[in-house]
CSV table of C-alpha atoms in Angstrom, one decimal:
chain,number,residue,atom,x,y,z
A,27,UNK,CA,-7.6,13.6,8.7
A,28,UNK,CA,-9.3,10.6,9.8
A,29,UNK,CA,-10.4,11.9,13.3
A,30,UNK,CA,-12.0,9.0,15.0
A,31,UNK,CA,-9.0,7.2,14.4
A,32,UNK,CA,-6.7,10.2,15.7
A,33,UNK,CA,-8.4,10.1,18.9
A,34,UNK,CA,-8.6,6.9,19.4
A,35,UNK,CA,-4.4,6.7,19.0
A,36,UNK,CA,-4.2,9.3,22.0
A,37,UNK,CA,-6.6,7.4,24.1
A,38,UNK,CA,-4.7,4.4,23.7
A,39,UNK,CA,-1.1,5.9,24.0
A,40,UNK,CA,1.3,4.8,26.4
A,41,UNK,CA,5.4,6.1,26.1
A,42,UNK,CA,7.3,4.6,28.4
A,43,UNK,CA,11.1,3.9,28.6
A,44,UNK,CA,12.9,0.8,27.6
A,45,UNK,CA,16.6,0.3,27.9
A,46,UNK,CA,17.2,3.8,27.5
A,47,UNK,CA,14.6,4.4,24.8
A,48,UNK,CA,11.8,5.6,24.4
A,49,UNK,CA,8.6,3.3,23.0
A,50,UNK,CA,5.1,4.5,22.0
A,51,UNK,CA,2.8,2.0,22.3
A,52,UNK,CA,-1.3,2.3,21.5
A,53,UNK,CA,-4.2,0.5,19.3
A,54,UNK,CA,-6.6,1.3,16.7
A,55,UNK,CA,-9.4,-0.5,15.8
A,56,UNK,CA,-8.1,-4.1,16.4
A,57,UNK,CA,-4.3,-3.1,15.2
A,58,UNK,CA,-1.7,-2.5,17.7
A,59,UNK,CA,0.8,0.2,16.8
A,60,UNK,CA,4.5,0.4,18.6
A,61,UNK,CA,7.6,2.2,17.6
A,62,UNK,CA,10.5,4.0,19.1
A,63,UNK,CA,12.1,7.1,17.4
A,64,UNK,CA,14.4,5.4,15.0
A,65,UNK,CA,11.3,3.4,13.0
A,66,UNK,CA,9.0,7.1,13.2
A,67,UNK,CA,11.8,8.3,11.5
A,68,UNK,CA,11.2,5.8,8.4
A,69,UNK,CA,7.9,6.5,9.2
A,70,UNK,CA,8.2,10.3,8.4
A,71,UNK,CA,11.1,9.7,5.9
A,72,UNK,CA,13.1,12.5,7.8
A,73,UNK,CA,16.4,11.8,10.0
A,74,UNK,CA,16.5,10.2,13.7
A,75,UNK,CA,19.7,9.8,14.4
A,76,UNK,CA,21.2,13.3,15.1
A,77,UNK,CA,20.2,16.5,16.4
A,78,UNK,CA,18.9,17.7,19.9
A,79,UNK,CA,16.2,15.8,21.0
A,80,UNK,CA,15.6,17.2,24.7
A,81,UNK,CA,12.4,18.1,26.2
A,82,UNK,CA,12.6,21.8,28.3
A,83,UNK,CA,10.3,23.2,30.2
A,84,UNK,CA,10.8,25.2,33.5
A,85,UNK,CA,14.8,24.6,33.4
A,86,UNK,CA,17.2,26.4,30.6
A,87,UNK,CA,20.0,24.5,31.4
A,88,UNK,CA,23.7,25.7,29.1
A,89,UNK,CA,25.5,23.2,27.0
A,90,UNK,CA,27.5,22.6,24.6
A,91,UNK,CA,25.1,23.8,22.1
A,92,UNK,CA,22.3,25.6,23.9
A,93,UNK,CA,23.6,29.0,25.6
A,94,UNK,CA,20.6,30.4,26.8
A,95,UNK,CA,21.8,33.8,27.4
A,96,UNK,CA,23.0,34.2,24.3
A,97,UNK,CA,20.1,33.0,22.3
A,98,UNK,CA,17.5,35.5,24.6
A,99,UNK,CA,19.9,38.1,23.3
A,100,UNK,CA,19.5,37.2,19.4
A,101,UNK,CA,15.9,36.8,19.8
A,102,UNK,CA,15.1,39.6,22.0
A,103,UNK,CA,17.7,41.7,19.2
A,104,UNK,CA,18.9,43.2,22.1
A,105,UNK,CA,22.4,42.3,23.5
A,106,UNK,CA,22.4,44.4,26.3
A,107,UNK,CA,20.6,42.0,28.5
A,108,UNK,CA,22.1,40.0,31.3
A,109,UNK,CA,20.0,37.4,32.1
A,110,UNK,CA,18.4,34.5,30.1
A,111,UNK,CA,14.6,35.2,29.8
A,112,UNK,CA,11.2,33.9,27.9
A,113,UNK,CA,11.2,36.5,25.2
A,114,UNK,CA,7.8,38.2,23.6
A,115,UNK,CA,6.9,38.2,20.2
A,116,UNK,CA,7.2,41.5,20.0
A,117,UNK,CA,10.5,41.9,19.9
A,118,UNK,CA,11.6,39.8,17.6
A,119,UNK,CA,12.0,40.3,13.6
A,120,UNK,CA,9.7,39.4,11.1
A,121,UNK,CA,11.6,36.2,10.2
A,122,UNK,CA,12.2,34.9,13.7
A,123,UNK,CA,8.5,35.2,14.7
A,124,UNK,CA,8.1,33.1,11.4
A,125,UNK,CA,10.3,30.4,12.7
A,126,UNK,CA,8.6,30.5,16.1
A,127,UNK,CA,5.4,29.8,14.1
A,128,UNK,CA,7.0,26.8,12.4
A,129,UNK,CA,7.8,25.5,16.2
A,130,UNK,CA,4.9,26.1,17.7
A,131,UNK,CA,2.9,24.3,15.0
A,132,UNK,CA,5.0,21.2,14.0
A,133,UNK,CA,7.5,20.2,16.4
A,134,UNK,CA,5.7,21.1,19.3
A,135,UNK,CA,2.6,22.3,18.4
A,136,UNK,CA,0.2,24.2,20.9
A,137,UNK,CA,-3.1,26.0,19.2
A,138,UNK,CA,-3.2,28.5,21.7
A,139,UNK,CA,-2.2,31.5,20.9
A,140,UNK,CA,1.4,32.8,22.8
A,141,UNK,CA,2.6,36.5,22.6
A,142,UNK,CA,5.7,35.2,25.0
A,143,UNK,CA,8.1,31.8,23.8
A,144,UNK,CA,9.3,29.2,26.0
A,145,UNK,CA,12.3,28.2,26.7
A,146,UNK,CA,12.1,25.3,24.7
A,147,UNK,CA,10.7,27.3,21.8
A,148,UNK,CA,13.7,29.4,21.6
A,149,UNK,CA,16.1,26.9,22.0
A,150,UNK,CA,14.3,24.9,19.3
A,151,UNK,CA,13.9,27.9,16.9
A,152,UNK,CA,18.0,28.6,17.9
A,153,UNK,CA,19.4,25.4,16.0
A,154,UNK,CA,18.0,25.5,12.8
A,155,UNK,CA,19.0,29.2,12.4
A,156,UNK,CA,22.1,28.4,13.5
A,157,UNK,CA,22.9,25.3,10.9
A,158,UNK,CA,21.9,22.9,13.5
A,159,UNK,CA,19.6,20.0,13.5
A,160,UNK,CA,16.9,18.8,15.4
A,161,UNK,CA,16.0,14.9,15.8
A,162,UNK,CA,12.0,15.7,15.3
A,163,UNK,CA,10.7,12.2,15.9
A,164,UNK,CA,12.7,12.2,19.2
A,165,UNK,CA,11.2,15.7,20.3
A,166,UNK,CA,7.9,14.2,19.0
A,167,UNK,CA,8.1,11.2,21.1
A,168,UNK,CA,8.6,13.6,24.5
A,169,UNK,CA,5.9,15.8,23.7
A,170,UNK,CA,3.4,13.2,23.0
A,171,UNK,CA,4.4,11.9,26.3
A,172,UNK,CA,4.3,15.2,28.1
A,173,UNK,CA,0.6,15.7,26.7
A,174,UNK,CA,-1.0,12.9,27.8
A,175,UNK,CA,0.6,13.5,31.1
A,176,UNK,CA,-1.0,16.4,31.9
A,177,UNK,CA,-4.9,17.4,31.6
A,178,UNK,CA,-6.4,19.8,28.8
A,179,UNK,CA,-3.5,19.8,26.2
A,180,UNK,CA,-4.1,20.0,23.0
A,181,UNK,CA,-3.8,16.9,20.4
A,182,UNK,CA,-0.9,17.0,18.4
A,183,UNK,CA,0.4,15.9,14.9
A,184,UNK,CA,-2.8,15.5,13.0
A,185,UNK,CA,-0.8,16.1,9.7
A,186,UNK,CA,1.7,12.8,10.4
A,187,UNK,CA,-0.8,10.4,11.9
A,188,UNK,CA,-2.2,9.2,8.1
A,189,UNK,CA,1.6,8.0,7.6
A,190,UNK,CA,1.9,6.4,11.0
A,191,UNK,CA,-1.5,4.8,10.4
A,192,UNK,CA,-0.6,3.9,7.2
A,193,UNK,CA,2.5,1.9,8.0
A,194,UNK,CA,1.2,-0.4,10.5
A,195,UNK,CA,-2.2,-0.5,8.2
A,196,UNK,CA,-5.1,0.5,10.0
A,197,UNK,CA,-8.2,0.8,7.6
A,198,UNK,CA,-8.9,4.2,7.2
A,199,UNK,CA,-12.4,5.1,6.6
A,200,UNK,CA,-13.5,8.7,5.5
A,201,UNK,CA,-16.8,9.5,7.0
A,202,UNK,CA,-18.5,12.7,6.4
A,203,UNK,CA,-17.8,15.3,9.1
A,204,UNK,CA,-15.1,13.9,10.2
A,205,UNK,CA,-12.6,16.7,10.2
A,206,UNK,CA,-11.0,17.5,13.2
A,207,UNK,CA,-12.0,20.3,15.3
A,208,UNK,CA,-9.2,23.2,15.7
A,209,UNK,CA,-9.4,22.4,19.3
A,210,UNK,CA,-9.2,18.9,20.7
A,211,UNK,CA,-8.4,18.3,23.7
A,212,UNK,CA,-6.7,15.5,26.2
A,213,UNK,CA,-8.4,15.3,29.0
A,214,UNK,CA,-11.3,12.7,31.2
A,215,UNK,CA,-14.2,14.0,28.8
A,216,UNK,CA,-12.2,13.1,25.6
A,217,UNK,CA,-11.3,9.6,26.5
A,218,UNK,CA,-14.9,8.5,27.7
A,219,UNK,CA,-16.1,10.1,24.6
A,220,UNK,CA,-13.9,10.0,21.8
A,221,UNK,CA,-13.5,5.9,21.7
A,222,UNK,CA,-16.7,4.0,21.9
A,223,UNK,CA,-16.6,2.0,25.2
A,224,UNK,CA,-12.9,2.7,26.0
A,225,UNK,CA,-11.3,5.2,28.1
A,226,UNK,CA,-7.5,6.0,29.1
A,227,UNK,CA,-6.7,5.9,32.7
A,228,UNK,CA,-3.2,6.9,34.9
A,229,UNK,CA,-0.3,8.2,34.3
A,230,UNK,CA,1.2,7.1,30.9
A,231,UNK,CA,4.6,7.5,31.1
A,232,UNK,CA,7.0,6.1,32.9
A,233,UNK,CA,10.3,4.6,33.2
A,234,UNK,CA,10.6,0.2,32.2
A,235,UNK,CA,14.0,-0.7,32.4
A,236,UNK,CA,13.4,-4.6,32.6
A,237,UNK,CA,9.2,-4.3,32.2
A,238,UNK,CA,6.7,-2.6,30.4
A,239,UNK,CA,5.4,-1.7,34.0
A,240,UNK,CA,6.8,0.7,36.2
A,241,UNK,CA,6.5,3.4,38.5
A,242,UNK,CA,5.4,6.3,37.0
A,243,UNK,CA,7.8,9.4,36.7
């Protein structure tokens, strides 16, 4: 993983909203790097065009496809409970905590370690189990604009960036000791270290019907 390069991206990174989509937009080195979910889908070489894509966090709302008090109850292996809830690692099987790990690492990925899942976690792990699909670079997209957001989140996708760097050719350089630490982190101290005389500022995503400025949201 070329790590000086990886932080640099995330420093960089604005997501904002254009006619309904969503468009990340950074630099690295002297190359500028934009795409919305359909072209870090050909990035990736997996599907963008179907799947759930939202974002959860504090609300579990019910759909068409996401019934949260039936998916506590599959998860928790318990259907005696009446009321959709987080559920703890412990009471799930051997294979569902598997497929919580495969959540927590790749399409969302968060190094701390959780003995509880959120609600997004659940109804993420939920759709593939149940022969559903997921539009990944559309839930990648959200999260990377959720992280950079908020303070002290951890950097994600270090195994796709090569591919994204890659495709809009940014000269890679090894160096040695460059491998990324487990832990690193988005916060003030990261951007006024981590890019040599650059440093993020504001809030980074936000809604750009006609402009790439807006108000943030």
């Amino acid at each position: 993983m070329h790590t000086t390069a990886y932080k640099e991206f995330y420093a960089n990174l604005t997501v904002f909203i254009y006619k309904k989509k969503e468009i990340a937009k950074s630099r690295v080195k002297v190359v500028e790097i934009e795409f919305d979910s359909m072209k870090l889908a050909s990035i990736l070489d997996v599907p963008g065009y179907t799947g759930i894509g939202e974002y959860i966090k504090e609300v579990w709302e019910e759909s068409k496809y996401i019934k949260p008090l039936e998916i506590t109850r599959k998860f928790a292996n318990n259907s005696s409970i009446n009321l959709a809830r987080r559920v703890r690692l412990i009471e799930m099987k051997p294979f569902q905590r598997f497929v919580h790990f495969v959540v927590m690492k790749n399409m969302v990925p968060r190094f701390r370690k959780r003995d509880t899942t959120s609600f997004m976690d659940l109804t993420y792990m939920d759709h593939p189990v149940s022969g559903r699909s997921i539009n990944l670079p559309r839930v990648m997209m959200r999260h990377m604009a959720y992280f950079i957001s908020v303070k002290d989140h951890e950097l994600s996708y270090s195994d796709w960036m090569t591919r994204i760097f890659e495709a809009f050719g940014v000269p890679l350089v090894n160096k040695k000791g460059e491998e990324p630490k487990r832990y690193d982190y988005f916060e003030e101290t990261f951007l006024t270290m981590s890019v040599e005389g650059e440093s993020g500022s504001g809030e980074k995503f936000y809604d750009a019907e006609d402009e790439v400025q807006g108000s943030p949201k």
